[in-house]
Tab-separated table of C-alpha atoms and ligand atoms in Angstrom:
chain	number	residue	atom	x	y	z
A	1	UNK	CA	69.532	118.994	10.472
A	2	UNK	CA	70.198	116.992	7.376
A	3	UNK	CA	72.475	117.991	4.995
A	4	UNK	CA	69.974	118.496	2.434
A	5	UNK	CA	68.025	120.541	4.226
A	6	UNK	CA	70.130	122.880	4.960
A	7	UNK	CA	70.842	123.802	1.402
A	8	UNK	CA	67.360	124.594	1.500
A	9	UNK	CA	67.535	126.592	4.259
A	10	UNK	CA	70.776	128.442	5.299
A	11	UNK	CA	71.143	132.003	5.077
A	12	UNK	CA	67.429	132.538	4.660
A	13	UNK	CA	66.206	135.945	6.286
A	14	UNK	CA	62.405	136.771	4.909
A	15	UNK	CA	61.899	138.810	8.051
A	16	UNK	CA	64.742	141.032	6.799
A	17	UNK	CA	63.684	141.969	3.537
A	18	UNK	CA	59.854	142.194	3.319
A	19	UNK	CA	59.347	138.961	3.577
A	20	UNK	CA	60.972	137.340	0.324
A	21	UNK	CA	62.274	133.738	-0.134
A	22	UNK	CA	65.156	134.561	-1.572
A	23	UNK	CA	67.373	137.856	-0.346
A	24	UNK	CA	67.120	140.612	-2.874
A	25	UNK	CA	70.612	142.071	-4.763
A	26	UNK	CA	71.828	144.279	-3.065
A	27	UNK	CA	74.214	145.482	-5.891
A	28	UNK	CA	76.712	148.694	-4.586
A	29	UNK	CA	80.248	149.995	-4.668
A	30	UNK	CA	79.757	153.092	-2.160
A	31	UNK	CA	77.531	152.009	0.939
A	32	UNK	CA	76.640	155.483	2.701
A	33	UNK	CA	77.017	156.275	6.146
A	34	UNK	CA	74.989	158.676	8.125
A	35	UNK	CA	77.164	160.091	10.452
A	36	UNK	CA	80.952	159.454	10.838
A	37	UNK	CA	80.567	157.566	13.965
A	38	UNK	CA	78.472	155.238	11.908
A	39	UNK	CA	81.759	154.991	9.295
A	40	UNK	CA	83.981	154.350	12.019
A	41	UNK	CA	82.362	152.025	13.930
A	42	UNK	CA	81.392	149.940	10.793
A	43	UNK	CA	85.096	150.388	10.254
A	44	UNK	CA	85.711	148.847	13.912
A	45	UNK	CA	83.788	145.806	12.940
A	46	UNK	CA	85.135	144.844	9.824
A	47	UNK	CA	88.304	144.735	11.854
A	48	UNK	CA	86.807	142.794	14.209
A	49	UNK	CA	85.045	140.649	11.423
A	50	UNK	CA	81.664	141.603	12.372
A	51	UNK	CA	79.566	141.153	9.153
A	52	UNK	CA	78.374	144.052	8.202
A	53	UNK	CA	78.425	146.465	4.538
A	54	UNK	CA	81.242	148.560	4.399
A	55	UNK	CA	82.011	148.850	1.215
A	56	UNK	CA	81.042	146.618	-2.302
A	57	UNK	CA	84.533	145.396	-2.095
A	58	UNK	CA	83.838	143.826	1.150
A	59	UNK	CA	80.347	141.765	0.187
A	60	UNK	CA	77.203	143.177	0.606
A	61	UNK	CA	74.271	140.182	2.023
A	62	UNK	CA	74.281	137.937	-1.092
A	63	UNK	CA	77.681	137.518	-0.250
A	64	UNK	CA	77.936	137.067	3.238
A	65	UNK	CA	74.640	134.614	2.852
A	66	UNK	CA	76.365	132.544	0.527
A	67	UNK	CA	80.200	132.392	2.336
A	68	UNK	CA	78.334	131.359	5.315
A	69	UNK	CA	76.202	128.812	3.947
A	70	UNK	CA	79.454	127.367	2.136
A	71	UNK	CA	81.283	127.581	5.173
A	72	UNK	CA	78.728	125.566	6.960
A	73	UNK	CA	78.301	122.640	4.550
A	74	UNK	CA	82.361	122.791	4.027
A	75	UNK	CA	82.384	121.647	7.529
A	76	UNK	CA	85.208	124.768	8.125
A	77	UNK	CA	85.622	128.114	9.899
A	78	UNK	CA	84.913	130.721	7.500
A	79	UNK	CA	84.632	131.276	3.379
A	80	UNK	CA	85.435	133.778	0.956
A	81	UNK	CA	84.119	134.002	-2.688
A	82	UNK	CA	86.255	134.432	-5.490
A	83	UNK	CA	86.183	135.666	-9.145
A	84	UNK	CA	86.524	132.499	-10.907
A	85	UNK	CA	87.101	128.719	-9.151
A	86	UNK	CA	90.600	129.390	-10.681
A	87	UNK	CA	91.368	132.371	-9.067
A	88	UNK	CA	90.066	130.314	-5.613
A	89	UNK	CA	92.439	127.832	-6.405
A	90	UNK	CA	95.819	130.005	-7.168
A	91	UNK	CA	95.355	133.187	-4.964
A	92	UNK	CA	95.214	131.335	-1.518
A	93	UNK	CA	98.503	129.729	-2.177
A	94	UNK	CA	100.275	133.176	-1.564
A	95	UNK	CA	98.844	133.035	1.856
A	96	UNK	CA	100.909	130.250	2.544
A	97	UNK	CA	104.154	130.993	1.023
A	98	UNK	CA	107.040	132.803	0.124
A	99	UNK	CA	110.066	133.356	-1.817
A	100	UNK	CA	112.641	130.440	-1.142
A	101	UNK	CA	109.646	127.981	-0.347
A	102	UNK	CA	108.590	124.854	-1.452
A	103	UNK	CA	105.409	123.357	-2.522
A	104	UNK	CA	104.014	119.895	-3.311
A	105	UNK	CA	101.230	119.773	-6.207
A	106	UNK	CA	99.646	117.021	-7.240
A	107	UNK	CA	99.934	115.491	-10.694
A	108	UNK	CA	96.390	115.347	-11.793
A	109	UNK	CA	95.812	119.248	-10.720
A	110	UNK	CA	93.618	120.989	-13.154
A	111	UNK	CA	96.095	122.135	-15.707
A	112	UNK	CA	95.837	125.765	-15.392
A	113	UNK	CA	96.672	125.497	-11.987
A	114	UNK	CA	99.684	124.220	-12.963
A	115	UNK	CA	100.104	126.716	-15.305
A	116	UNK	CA	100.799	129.173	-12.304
A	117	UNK	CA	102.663	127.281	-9.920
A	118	UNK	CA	105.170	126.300	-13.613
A	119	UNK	CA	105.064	130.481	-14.128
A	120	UNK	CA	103.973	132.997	-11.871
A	121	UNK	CA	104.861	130.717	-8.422
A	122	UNK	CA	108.011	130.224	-9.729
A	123	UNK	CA	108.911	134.344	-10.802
A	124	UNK	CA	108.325	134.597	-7.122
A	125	UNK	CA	111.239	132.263	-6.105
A	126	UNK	CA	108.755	129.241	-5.158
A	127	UNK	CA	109.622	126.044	-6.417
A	128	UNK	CA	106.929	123.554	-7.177
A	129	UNK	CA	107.075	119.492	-7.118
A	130	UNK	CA	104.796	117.439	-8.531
A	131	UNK	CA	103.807	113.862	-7.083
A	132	UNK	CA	102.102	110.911	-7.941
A	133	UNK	CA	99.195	111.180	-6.839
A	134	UNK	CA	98.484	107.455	-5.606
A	135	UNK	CA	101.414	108.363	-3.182
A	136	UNK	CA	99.961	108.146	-0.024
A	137	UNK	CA	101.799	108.228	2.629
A	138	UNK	CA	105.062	108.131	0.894
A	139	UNK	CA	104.389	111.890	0.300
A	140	UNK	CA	107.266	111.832	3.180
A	141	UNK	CA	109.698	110.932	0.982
A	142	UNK	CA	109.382	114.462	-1.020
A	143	UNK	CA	108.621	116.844	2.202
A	144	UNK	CA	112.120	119.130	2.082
A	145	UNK	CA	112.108	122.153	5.445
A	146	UNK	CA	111.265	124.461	3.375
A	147	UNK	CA	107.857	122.410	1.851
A	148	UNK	CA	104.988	124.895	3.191
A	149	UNK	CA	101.963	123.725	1.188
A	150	UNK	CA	100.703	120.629	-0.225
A	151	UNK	CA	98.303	120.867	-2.902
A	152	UNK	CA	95.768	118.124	-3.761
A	153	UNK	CA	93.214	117.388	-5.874
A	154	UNK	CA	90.731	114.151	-5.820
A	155	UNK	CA	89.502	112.725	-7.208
A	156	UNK	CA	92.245	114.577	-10.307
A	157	UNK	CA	91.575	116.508	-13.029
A	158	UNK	CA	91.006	114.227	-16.563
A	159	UNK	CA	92.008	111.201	-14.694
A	160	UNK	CA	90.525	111.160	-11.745
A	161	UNK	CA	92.819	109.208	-9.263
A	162	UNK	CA	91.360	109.299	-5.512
A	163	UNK	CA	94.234	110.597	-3.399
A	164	UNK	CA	94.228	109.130	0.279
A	165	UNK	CA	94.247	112.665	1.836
A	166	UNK	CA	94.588	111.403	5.397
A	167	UNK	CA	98.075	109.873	5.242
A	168	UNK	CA	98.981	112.846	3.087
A	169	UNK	CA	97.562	115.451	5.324
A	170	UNK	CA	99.186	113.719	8.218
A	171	UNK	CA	102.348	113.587	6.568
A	172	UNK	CA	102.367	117.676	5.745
A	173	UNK	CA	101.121	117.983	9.192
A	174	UNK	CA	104.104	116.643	10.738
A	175	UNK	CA	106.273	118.621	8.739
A	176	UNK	CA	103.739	122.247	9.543
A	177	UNK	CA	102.855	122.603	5.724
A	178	UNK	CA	99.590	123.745	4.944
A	179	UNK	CA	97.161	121.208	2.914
A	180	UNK	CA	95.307	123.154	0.218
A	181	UNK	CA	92.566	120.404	-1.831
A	182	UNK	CA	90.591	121.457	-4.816
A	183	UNK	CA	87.539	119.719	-3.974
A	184	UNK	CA	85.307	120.505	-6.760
A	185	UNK	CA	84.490	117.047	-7.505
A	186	UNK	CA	83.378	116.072	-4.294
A	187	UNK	CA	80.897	119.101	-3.902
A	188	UNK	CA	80.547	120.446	-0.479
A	189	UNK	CA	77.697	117.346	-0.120
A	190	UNK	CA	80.062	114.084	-0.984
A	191	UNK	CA	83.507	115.172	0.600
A	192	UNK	CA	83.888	116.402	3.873
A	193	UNK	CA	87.772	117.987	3.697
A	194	UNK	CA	88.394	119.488	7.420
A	195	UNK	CA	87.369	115.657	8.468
A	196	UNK	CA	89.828	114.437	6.267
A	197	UNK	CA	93.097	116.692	7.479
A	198	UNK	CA	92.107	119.352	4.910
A	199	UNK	CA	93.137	123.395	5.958
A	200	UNK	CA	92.073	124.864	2.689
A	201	UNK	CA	89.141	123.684	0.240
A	202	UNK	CA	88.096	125.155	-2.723
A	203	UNK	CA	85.159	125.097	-4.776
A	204	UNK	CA	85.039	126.328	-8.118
A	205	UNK	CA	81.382	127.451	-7.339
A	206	UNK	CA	80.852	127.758	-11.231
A	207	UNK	CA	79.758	123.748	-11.558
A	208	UNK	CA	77.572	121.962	-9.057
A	209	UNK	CA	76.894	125.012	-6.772
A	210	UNK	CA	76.156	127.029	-9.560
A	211	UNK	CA	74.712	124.631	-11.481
A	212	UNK	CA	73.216	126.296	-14.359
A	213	UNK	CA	76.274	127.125	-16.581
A	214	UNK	CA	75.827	130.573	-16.041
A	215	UNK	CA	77.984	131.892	-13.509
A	216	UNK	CA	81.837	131.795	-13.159
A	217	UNK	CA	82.876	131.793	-9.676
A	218	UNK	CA	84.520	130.498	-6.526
A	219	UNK	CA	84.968	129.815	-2.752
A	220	UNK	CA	87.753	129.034	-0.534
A	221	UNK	CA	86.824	127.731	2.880
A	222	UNK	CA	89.473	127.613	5.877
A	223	UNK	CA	90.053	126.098	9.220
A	224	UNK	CA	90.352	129.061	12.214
A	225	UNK	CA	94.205	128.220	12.151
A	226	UNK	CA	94.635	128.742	8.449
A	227	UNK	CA	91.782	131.586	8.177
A	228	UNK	CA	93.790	135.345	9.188
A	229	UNK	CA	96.317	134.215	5.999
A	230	UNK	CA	93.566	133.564	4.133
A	231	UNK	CA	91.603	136.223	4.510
A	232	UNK	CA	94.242	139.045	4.257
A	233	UNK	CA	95.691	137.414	0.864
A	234	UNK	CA	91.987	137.876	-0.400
A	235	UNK	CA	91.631	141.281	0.245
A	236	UNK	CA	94.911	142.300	-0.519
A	237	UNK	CA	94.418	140.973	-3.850
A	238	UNK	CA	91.276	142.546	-4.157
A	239	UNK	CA	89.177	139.080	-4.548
A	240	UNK	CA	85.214	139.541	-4.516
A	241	UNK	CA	82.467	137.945	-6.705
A	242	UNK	CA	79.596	140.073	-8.016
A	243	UNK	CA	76.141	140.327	-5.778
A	244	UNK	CA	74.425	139.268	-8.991
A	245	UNK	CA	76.657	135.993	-9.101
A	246	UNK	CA	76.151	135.523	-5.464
A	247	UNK	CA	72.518	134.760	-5.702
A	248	UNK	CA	72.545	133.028	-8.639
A	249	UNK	CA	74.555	130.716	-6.931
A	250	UNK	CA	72.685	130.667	-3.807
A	251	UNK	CA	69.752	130.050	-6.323
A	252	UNK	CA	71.771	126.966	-7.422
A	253	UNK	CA	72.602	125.632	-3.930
A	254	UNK	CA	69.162	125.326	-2.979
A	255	UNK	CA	68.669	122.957	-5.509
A	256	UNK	CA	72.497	121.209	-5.550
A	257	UNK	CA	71.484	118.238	-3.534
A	258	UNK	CA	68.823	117.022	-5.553
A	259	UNK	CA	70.692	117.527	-8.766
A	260	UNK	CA	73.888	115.670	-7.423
A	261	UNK	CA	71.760	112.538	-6.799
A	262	UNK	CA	70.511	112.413	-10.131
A	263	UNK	CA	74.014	113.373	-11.627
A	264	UNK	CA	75.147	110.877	-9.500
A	265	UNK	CA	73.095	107.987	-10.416
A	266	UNK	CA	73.296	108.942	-14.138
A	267	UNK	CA	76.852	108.894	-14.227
A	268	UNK	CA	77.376	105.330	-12.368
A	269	UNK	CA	74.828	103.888	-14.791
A	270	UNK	CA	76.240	105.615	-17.851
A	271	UNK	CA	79.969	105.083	-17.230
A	272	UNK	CA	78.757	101.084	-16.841
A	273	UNK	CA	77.485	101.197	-20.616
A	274	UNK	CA	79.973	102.710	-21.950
A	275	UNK	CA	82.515	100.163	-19.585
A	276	UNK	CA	80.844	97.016	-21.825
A	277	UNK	CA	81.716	98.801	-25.168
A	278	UNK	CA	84.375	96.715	-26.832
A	279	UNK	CA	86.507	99.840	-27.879
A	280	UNK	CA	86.628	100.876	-24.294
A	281	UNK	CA	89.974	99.713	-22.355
A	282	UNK	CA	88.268	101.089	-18.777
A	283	UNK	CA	86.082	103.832	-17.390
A	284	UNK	CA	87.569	106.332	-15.331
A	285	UNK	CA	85.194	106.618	-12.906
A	286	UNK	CA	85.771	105.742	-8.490
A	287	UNK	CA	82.205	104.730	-7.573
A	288	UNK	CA	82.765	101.573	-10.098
A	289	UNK	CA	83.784	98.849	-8.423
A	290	UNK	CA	86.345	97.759	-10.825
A	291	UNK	CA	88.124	101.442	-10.723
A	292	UNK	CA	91.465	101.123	-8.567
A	293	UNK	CA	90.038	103.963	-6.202
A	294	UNK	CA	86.992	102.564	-5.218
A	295	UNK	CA	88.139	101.390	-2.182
A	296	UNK	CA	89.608	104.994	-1.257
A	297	UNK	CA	86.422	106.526	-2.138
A	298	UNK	CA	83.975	104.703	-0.640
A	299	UNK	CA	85.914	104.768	2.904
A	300	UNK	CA	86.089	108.998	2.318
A	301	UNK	CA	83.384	109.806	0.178
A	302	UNK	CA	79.453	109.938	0.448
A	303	UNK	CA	78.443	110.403	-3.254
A	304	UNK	CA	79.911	110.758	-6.852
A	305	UNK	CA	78.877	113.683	-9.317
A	306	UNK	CA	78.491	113.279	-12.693
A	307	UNK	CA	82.230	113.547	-14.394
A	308	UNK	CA	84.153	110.830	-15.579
A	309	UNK	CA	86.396	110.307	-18.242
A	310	UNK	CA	87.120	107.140	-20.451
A	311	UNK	CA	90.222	105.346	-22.187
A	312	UNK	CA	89.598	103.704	-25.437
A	313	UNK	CA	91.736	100.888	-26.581
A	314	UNK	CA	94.629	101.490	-28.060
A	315	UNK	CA	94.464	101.202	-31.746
A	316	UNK	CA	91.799	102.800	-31.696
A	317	UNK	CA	92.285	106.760	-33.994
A	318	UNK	CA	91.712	109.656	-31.992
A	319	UNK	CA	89.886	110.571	-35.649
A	320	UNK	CA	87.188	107.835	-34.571
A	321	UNK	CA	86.788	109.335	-31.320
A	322	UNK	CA	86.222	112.921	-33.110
A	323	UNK	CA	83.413	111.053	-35.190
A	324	UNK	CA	81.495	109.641	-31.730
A	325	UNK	CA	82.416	113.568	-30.207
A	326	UNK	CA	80.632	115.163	-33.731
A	327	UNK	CA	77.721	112.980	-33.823
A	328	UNK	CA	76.230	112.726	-30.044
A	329	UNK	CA	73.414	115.410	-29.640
A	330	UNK	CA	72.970	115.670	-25.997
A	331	UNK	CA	76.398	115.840	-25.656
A	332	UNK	CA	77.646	119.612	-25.611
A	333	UNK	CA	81.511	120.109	-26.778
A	334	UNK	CA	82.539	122.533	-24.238
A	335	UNK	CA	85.281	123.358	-20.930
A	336	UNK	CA	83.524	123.224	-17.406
A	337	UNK	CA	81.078	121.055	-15.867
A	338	UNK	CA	78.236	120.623	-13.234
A	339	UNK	CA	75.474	122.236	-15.064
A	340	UNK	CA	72.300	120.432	-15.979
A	341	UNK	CA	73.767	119.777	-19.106
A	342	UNK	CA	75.921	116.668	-20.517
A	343	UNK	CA	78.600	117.175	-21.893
A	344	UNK	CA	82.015	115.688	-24.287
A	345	UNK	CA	85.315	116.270	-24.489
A	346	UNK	CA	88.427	114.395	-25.431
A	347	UNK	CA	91.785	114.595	-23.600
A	348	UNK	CA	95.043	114.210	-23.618
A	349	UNK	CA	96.764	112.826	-20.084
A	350	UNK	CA	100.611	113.290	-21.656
A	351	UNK	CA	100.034	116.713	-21.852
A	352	UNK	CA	99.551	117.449	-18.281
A	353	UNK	CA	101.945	115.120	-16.797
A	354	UNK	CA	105.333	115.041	-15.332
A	355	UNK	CA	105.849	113.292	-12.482
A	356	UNK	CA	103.872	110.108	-13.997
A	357	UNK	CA	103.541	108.384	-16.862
A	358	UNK	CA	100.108	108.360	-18.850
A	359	UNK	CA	99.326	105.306	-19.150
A	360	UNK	CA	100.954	103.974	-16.182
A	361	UNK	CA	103.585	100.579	-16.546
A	362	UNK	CA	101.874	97.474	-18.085
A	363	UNK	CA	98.751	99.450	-18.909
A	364	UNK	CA	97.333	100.501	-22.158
A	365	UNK	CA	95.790	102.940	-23.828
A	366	UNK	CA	94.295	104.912	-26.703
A	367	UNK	CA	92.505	108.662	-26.758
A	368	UNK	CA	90.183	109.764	-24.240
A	369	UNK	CA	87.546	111.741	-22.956
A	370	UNK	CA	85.697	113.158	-20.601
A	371	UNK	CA	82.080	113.030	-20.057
A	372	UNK	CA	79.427	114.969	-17.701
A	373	UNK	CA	76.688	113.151	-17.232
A	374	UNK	CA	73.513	115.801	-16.980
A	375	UNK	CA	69.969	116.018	-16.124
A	376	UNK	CA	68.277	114.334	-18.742
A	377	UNK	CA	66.912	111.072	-18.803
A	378	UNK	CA	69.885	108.294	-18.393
A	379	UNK	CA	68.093	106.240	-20.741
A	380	UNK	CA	68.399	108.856	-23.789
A	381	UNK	CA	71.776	109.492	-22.592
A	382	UNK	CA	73.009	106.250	-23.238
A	383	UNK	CA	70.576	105.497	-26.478
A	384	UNK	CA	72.858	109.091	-27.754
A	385	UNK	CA	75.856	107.467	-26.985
A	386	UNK	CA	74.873	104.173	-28.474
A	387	UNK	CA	74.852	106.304	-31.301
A	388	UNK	CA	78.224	108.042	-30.832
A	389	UNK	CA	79.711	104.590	-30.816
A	390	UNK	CA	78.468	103.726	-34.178
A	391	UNK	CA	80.024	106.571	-35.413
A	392	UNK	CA	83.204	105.902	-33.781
A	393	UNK	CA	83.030	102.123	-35.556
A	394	UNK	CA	81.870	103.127	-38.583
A	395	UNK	CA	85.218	105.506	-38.638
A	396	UNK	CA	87.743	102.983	-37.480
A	397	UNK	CA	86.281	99.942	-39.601
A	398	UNK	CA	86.723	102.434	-43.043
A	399	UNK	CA	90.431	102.904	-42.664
A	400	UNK	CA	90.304	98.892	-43.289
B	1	PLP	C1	88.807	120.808	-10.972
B	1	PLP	C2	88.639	122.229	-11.389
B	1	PLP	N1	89.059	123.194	-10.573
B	1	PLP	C3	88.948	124.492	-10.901
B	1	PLP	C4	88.378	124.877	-12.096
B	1	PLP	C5	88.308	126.334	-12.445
B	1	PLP	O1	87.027	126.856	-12.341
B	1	PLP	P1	86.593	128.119	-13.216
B	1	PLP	O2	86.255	127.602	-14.569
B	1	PLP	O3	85.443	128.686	-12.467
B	1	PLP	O4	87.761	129.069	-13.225
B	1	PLP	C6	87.919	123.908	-12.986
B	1	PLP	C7	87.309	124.288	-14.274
B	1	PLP	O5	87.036	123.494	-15.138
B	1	PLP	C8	88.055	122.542	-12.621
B	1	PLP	O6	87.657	121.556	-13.448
């Protein structure tokens, strides 16, 4: 089956529940048992990881509908949901490690992911490093005995290197460290991370699964190897995502690979306008040919979404940036991405670095920001931005 169709179709059950498209909600915290026989044998197969409803906790069928589905697409063994894509992305690293360990983080990882491994990782005794993350293969270089995990992210967060995740992955591999990828960018549709040396992907289901900018929520997906940790670190920490949020994101992923081909082609087609604007110093975006991880990402990957981000030229005032921010209309100012919505933001690289510089030797550069390219015709898109620029110009030319 093609990928596309199943999102259409995976987890469906109409014959179970009177016949509906879409599985009702089954919202609970106690799930009654008849008999105590019934109790403990449902308690025998949640042991034995027999789906089933044991208790709210635990998922009721909008959750196991959706883990499975996710799983499947993923391309790994199983999938849990989680609270919040950042709780996906933090919580499964204590299934890997412990006090007097090691880990290797990228240095484009979403910043509040950094946030923990900088504070609560490192109240627990683990130290983190962080690497460049063009590194490649010379990840080797960094590995110490006691480096257990290696976290990447690609394309990054803001600045959206591609990592080569095969020579990385078989570099942790050799040394038995887990490799742990926040692959939000790629969707479960455009990167495939267990065929790539990936143990560990997360989603933060709240943009492209999702897709409606309602919902905030994600998944972790495992290998069979890397799964038992996995899955007792969830529970442990009491990790679940709400039955409501579970269909509304099951409501999304029926529709996900449609809306990625239009965010895709709307983003390539955007981030080349805004590429010829003279204030621009370069477009950070990989499915460009010009970007220095095109080559990576069209070996690895099968599509682009619709995030980018942009660096203007260096004299240009972060004030004249503001102005373009202020006066776009399509453009929502807001955090998150991967609704049907575009939206703007502006960055700052230096404030999320440490192991690189931002920019990098013998390259320039000015403020940036980010843009999600949404649903909405390309064409008014751009004609908004065309507008945004003005405003930018019209700022920088009246401080001459
Ligand atoms: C790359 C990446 N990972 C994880 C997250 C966290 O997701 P959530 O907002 O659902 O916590 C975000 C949010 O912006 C993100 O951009």
């Amino acid at each position: 089956m093609h990928e596309d169709t199943k999102t259409v179709h995976l987890g469906r059950h109409p014959e179970r529940y009177a016949g509906t498209v879409n599985t009702p909600v089954f919202r609970a915290s106690t799930i009654l048992s008849e008999t105590v026989a019934e109790w403990e044998q449902k308690k025998k197969d949640r042991a034995l990881e027999k789906q089933g409803t044991y208790y709210g906790l635990h998922g009721t069928p909008n959750r196991h509908l959706l883990e499975d589905a996710l799983a499947e697409l993923e391309g790994g063994y199983k999938c849990q949901v989680y609270p919040s894509g950042l709780a996906a992305c933090v919580v499964p690293i204590l299934a890997y490690v412990k006090a007097g360990d090691h880990i290797l983080v990228t240095d484009s990882v979403y910043g509040p992911t950094r946030r923990f491994c900088d504070v609560q990782l490192k109240r627990f005794g683990i130290e983190t490093t962080y690497y460049d993350p063009l590194i490649g293969g010379g990840i080797s270089a960094l590995m110490r005995s006691n480096t257990n995990l290696v976290f990447v992210e690609s394309p990054g967060s803001l600045t959206f290197e591609v990592q080569d995740i095969p020579a990385i992955a078989e570099v942790a591999h050799k040394h038995k460290a887990v490799v742990m990828m926040d692959n939000t960018w790629g969707t479960p549709l455009y990167f495939k991370p267990f065929e790539h040396g990936v143990d560990v992907s997360i989603q933060a289901t709240t943009k492209y699964i999702v897709g409606h900018s309602d919902v905030i929520m994600g998944s972790v997906t495992a290998t069979r190897e890397a799964w038992p940790a996995l899955k007792a670190v969830t529970s442990d920490f009491g990790q679940t995502a709400a039955p409501d949020d579970c269909y509304l994101a099951t409501r999304g992923l029926r529709t996900m690979a449609l809306r990625l081909k239009q965010h895709h082609e709307s983003g390539i087609k955007l981030a080349e306008w805004i590429a010829q604007q003279p204030e621009v110093e370069r477009v950070l975006h990989p499915a460009l040919p010009t970007d220095p991880g095109h080559d990576l990402w069209k070996r690895d990957f099968k599509g682009a979404c619709g995030l980018f981000g942009v660096v203007l030229k260096a004299g240009i005032k972060p004030e004249a940036l503001h102005a373009l921010i202020d006066s776009v209309e399509l453009y929502g100012l807001g955090a998150s991405w991967g609704g049907f919505e575009s939206l703007i933001l502006h960055f700052d690289p230096r404030e999320i670095r440490t192991a690189t510089t931002w920019p990098r030797e013998g390259q320039s550069a000015g403020p940036c920001f980010r843009v999600h390219a949404g649903l909405e015709q390309v064409e008014d898109l751009i004609a908004d931005m065309g507008r945004g620029f003005a405003a930018l110009r019209k700022w920088q030319q009246s401080i001459y």
